[in-house]
Amino acid sequence: MQTVARNFFTLAVIYALFGMALGLQMAISKDHAQMPTHAHIMVAGWLMSAVFAFFYHLFPAIGRKTLATVHFWLTAISGIGLLIGLYIMLAGNPAIEPLVATSSMGFYAGLLLFAYIALPVVWKVERLAEAQKA
């Protein structure tokens, strides 16, 4: 794995470790108040980062472009802000909600950027594969 793919995969593993640790902590304490945070860490953090990593691994030339680096940093910074903010908010501190909202919008912007980067590549590959069959 190179550059952005490696960075996203590393981030995915870190999210998985934190998500599992939070899940274990909730199970041991029998306090499941942080279940939404756990779910966000595992899906938005672990799963999405892993999917991004494998896309950039499959298309390494795309992963070397500036937009891919922007995608990584936008997703990493907003995702970390979202998950830490969500944890703090669910722990009883509603004043952090503006951080959660702003980070959520940043994370969504990262997904929109990924769609802009990935969908043309995937459609182009599909068209090339069909043309080779003909």
PDB file of C-alpha atoms in Angstrom:
ATOM      1  CA  MET A   1       0.000   0.000   0.000  1.00  0.00           C
ATOM      2  CA  GLN A   2       1.174   3.453  -0.841  1.00  0.00           C
ATOM      3  CA  THR A   3       0.468   6.980   0.425  1.00  0.00           C
ATOM      4  CA  VAL A   4      -3.242   7.711   0.840  1.00  0.00           C
ATOM      5  CA  ALA A   5      -4.233   4.029   0.823  1.00  0.00           C
ATOM      6  CA  ARG A   6      -1.765   3.322   3.638  1.00  0.00           C
ATOM      7  CA  ASN A   7      -2.934   6.389   5.575  1.00  0.00           C
ATOM      8  CA  PHE A   8      -6.606   5.435   5.314  1.00  0.00           C
ATOM      9  CA  PHE A   9      -5.881   1.823   6.288  1.00  0.00           C
ATOM     10  CA  THR A  10      -3.852   2.949   9.303  1.00  0.00           C
ATOM     11  CA  LEU A  11      -6.683   5.267  10.320  1.00  0.00           C
ATOM     12  CA  ALA A  12      -9.176   2.394   9.879  1.00  0.00           C
ATOM     13  CA  VAL A  13      -7.197   0.119  12.203  1.00  0.00           C
ATOM     14  CA  ILE A  14      -6.928   2.872  14.830  1.00  0.00           C
ATOM     15  CA  TYR A  15     -10.691   3.439  14.642  1.00  0.00           C
ATOM     16  CA  ALA A  16     -11.301  -0.312  14.990  1.00  0.00           C
ATOM     17  CA  LEU A  17      -9.114  -0.495  18.088  1.00  0.00           C
ATOM     18  CA  PHE A  18     -10.892   2.450  19.727  1.00  0.00           C
ATOM     19  CA  GLY A  19     -14.322   1.192  18.691  1.00  0.00           C
ATOM     20  CA  MET A  20     -13.701  -2.278  20.082  1.00  0.00           C
ATOM     21  CA  ALA A  21     -12.251  -0.830  23.293  1.00  0.00           C
ATOM     22  CA  LEU A  22     -15.342   1.326  23.748  1.00  0.00           C
ATOM     23  CA  GLY A  23     -17.572  -1.679  23.065  1.00  0.00           C
ATOM     24  CA  LEU A  24     -15.705  -3.745  25.656  1.00  0.00           C
ATOM     25  CA  GLN A  25     -15.886  -0.896  28.175  1.00  0.00           C
ATOM     26  CA  MET A  26     -19.652  -0.650  27.675  1.00  0.00           C
ATOM     27  CA  ALA A  27     -20.096  -4.404  28.048  1.00  0.00           C
ATOM     28  CA  ILE A  28     -17.984  -4.574  31.211  1.00  0.00           C
ATOM     29  CA  SER A  29     -19.664  -1.568  32.829  1.00  0.00           C
ATOM     30  CA  LYS A  30     -23.141  -2.506  31.543  1.00  0.00           C
ATOM     31  CA  ASP A  31     -23.532   1.171  30.610  1.00  0.00           C
ATOM     32  CA  HIS A  32     -24.422   1.432  26.937  1.00  0.00           C
ATOM     33  CA  ALA A  33     -24.940   5.200  26.789  1.00  0.00           C
ATOM     34  CA  GLN A  34     -22.118   5.510  24.260  1.00  0.00           C
ATOM     35  CA  MET A  35     -23.644   3.010  21.811  1.00  0.00           C
ATOM     36  CA  PRO A  36     -24.143   5.716  19.131  1.00  0.00           C
ATOM     37  CA  THR A  37     -20.478   6.702  19.460  1.00  0.00           C
ATOM     38  CA  HIS A  38     -19.412   3.060  19.211  1.00  0.00           C
ATOM     39  CA  ALA A  39     -21.538   2.590  16.081  1.00  0.00           C
ATOM     40  CA  HIS A  40     -20.143   5.747  14.476  1.00  0.00           C
ATOM     41  CA  ILE A  41     -16.561   4.714  15.227  1.00  0.00           C
ATOM     42  CA  MET A  42     -17.071   1.273  13.727  1.00  0.00           C
ATOM     43  CA  VAL A  43     -19.027   2.360  10.630  1.00  0.00           C
ATOM     44  CA  ALA A  44     -17.903   5.919   9.845  1.00  0.00           C
ATOM     45  CA  GLY A  45     -14.395   5.301  11.141  1.00  0.00           C
ATOM     46  CA  TRP A  46     -13.344   1.702  10.622  1.00  0.00           C
ATOM     47  CA  LEU A  47     -15.554   0.628   7.719  1.00  0.00           C
ATOM     48  CA  MET A  48     -15.476   3.791   5.606  1.00  0.00           C
ATOM     49  CA  SER A  49     -11.735   4.336   6.076  1.00  0.00           C
ATOM     50  CA  ALA A  50     -11.081   0.722   5.078  1.00  0.00           C
ATOM     51  CA  VAL A  51     -13.221   1.099   1.947  1.00  0.00           C
ATOM     52  CA  PHE A  52     -11.367   4.295   1.029  1.00  0.00           C
ATOM     53  CA  ALA A  53      -8.031   2.523   1.632  1.00  0.00           C
ATOM     54  CA  PHE A  54      -8.911  -0.359  -0.663  1.00  0.00           C
ATOM     55  CA  PHE A  55     -10.183   1.946  -3.402  1.00  0.00           C
ATOM     56  CA  TYR A  56      -6.921   3.897  -3.395  1.00  0.00           C
ATOM     57  CA  HIS A  57      -4.997   0.614  -3.235  1.00  0.00           C
ATOM     58  CA  LEU A  58      -6.813  -0.636  -6.344  1.00  0.00           C
ATOM     59  CA  PHE A  59      -6.196   2.665  -8.144  1.00  0.00           C
ATOM     60  CA  PRO A  60      -2.782   3.849  -6.906  1.00  0.00           C
ATOM     61  CA  ALA A  61      -2.440   6.582  -9.548  1.00  0.00           C
ATOM     62  CA  ILE A  62      -5.596   8.211  -8.183  1.00  0.00           C
ATOM     63  CA  GLY A  63      -4.200   7.956  -4.643  1.00  0.00           C
ATOM     64  CA  ARG A  64      -1.176  10.016  -5.671  1.00  0.00           C
ATOM     65  CA  LYS A  65      -3.292  12.991  -6.746  1.00  0.00           C
ATOM     66  CA  THR A  66      -3.686  16.098  -4.596  1.00  0.00           C
ATOM     67  CA  LEU A  67      -7.458  15.596  -4.317  1.00  0.00           C
ATOM     68  CA  ALA A  68      -6.879  12.199  -2.694  1.00  0.00           C
ATOM     69  CA  THR A  69      -4.654  13.823  -0.074  1.00  0.00           C
ATOM     70  CA  VAL A  70      -7.297  16.506   0.518  1.00  0.00           C
ATOM     71  CA  HIS A  71      -9.858  13.714   0.850  1.00  0.00           C
ATOM     72  CA  PHE A  72      -7.746  11.952   3.472  1.00  0.00           C
ATOM     73  CA  TRP A  73      -7.153  15.037   5.629  1.00  0.00           C
ATOM     74  CA  LEU A  74     -10.740  16.295   5.361  1.00  0.00           C
ATOM     75  CA  THR A  75     -12.062  12.869   6.345  1.00  0.00           C
ATOM     76  CA  ALA A  76      -9.483  12.294   9.105  1.00  0.00           C
ATOM     77  CA  ILE A  77      -9.841  15.685  10.802  1.00  0.00           C
ATOM     78  CA  SER A  78     -13.625  15.906  10.550  1.00  0.00           C
ATOM     79  CA  GLY A  79     -14.062  12.238  11.542  1.00  0.00           C
ATOM     80  CA  ILE A  80     -11.925  12.577  14.645  1.00  0.00           C
ATOM     81  CA  GLY A  81     -13.746  15.799  15.586  1.00  0.00           C
ATOM     82  CA  LEU A  82     -17.095  14.115  15.031  1.00  0.00           C
ATOM     83  CA  LEU A  83     -16.312  11.055  17.131  1.00  0.00           C
ATOM     84  CA  ILE A  84     -14.661  12.870  20.025  1.00  0.00           C
ATOM     85  CA  GLY A  85     -17.422  15.482  20.002  1.00  0.00           C
ATOM     86  CA  LEU A  86     -20.128  12.813  19.933  1.00  0.00           C
ATOM     87  CA  TYR A  87     -18.513  11.025  22.876  1.00  0.00           C
ATOM     88  CA  ILE A  88     -18.357  14.249  24.902  1.00  0.00           C
ATOM     89  CA  MET A  89     -21.913  15.223  23.950  1.00  0.00           C
ATOM     90  CA  LEU A  90     -23.358  11.841  24.937  1.00  0.00           C
ATOM     91  CA  ALA A  91     -21.420  12.024  28.211  1.00  0.00           C
ATOM     92  CA  GLY A  92     -23.698  14.916  29.152  1.00  0.00           C
ATOM     93  CA  ASN A  93     -22.053  17.994  27.632  1.00  0.00           C
ATOM     94  CA  PRO A  94     -24.500  19.406  25.059  1.00  0.00           C
ATOM     95  CA  ALA A  95     -22.405  22.554  24.555  1.00  0.00           C
ATOM     96  CA  ILE A  96     -20.127  20.549  22.223  1.00  0.00           C
ATOM     97  CA  GLU A  97     -22.944  20.054  19.708  1.00  0.00           C
ATOM     98  CA  PRO A  98     -21.669  22.791  17.316  1.00  0.00           C
ATOM     99  CA  LEU A  99     -18.398  20.828  16.961  1.00  0.00           C
ATOM    100  CA  VAL A 100     -20.366  17.654  16.256  1.00  0.00           C
ATOM    101  CA  ALA A 101     -22.498  19.436  13.651  1.00  0.00           C
ATOM    102  CA  THR A 102     -19.542  21.120  11.946  1.00  0.00           C
ATOM    103  CA  SER A 103     -17.525  17.903  11.940  1.00  0.00           C
ATOM    104  CA  SER A 104     -20.499  15.986  10.525  1.00  0.00           C
ATOM    105  CA  MET A 105     -20.753  18.449   7.645  1.00  0.00           C
ATOM    106  CA  GLY A 106     -17.006  18.147   7.040  1.00  0.00           C
ATOM    107  CA  PHE A 107     -17.243  14.361   7.053  1.00  0.00           C
ATOM    108  CA  TYR A 108     -20.103  14.490   4.565  1.00  0.00           C
ATOM    109  CA  ALA A 109     -18.063  16.860   2.390  1.00  0.00           C
ATOM    110  CA  GLY A 110     -15.306  14.236   2.466  1.00  0.00           C
ATOM    111  CA  LEU A 111     -17.742  11.605   1.221  1.00  0.00           C
ATOM    112  CA  LEU A 112     -18.927  13.935  -1.548  1.00  0.00           C
ATOM    113  CA  LEU A 113     -15.290  14.485  -2.524  1.00  0.00           C
ATOM    114  CA  PHE A 114     -14.753  10.723  -2.586  1.00  0.00           C
ATOM    115  CA  ALA A 115     -17.768  10.328  -4.880  1.00  0.00           C
ATOM    116  CA  TYR A 116     -16.293  12.998  -7.173  1.00  0.00           C
ATOM    117  CA  ILE A 117     -12.938  11.173  -7.188  1.00  0.00           C
ATOM    118  CA  ALA A 118     -14.098   7.557  -7.331  1.00  0.00           C
ATOM    119  CA  LEU A 119     -17.216   7.374  -9.474  1.00  0.00           C
ATOM    120  CA  PRO A 120     -15.615   8.572 -12.743  1.00  0.00           C
ATOM    121  CA  VAL A 121     -12.771   6.095 -12.222  1.00  0.00           C
ATOM    122  CA  VAL A 122     -15.108   3.175 -11.603  1.00  0.00           C
ATOM    123  CA  TRP A 123     -17.313   4.052 -14.582  1.00  0.00           C
ATOM    124  CA  LYS A 124     -14.267   4.464 -16.839  1.00  0.00           C
ATOM    125  CA  VAL A 125     -12.916   1.051 -15.795  1.00  0.00           C
ATOM    126  CA  GLU A 126     -16.306  -0.521 -16.491  1.00  0.00           C
ATOM    127  CA  ARG A 127     -16.464   1.043 -19.962  1.00  0.00           C
ATOM    128  CA  LEU A 128     -12.926  -0.150 -20.721  1.00  0.00           C
ATOM    129  CA  ALA A 129     -13.765  -3.688 -19.618  1.00  0.00           C
ATOM    130  CA  GLU A 130     -16.874  -3.725 -21.832  1.00  0.00           C
ATOM    131  CA  ALA A 131     -14.890  -2.394 -24.798  1.00  0.00           C
ATOM    132  CA  GLN A 132     -12.296  -5.170 -24.369  1.00  0.00           C
ATOM    133  CA  LYS A 133     -15.035  -7.821 -24.441  1.00  0.00           C
ATOM    134  CA  ALA A 134     -16.354  -6.516 -27.766  1.00  0.00           C
TER     135      ALA A 134
END
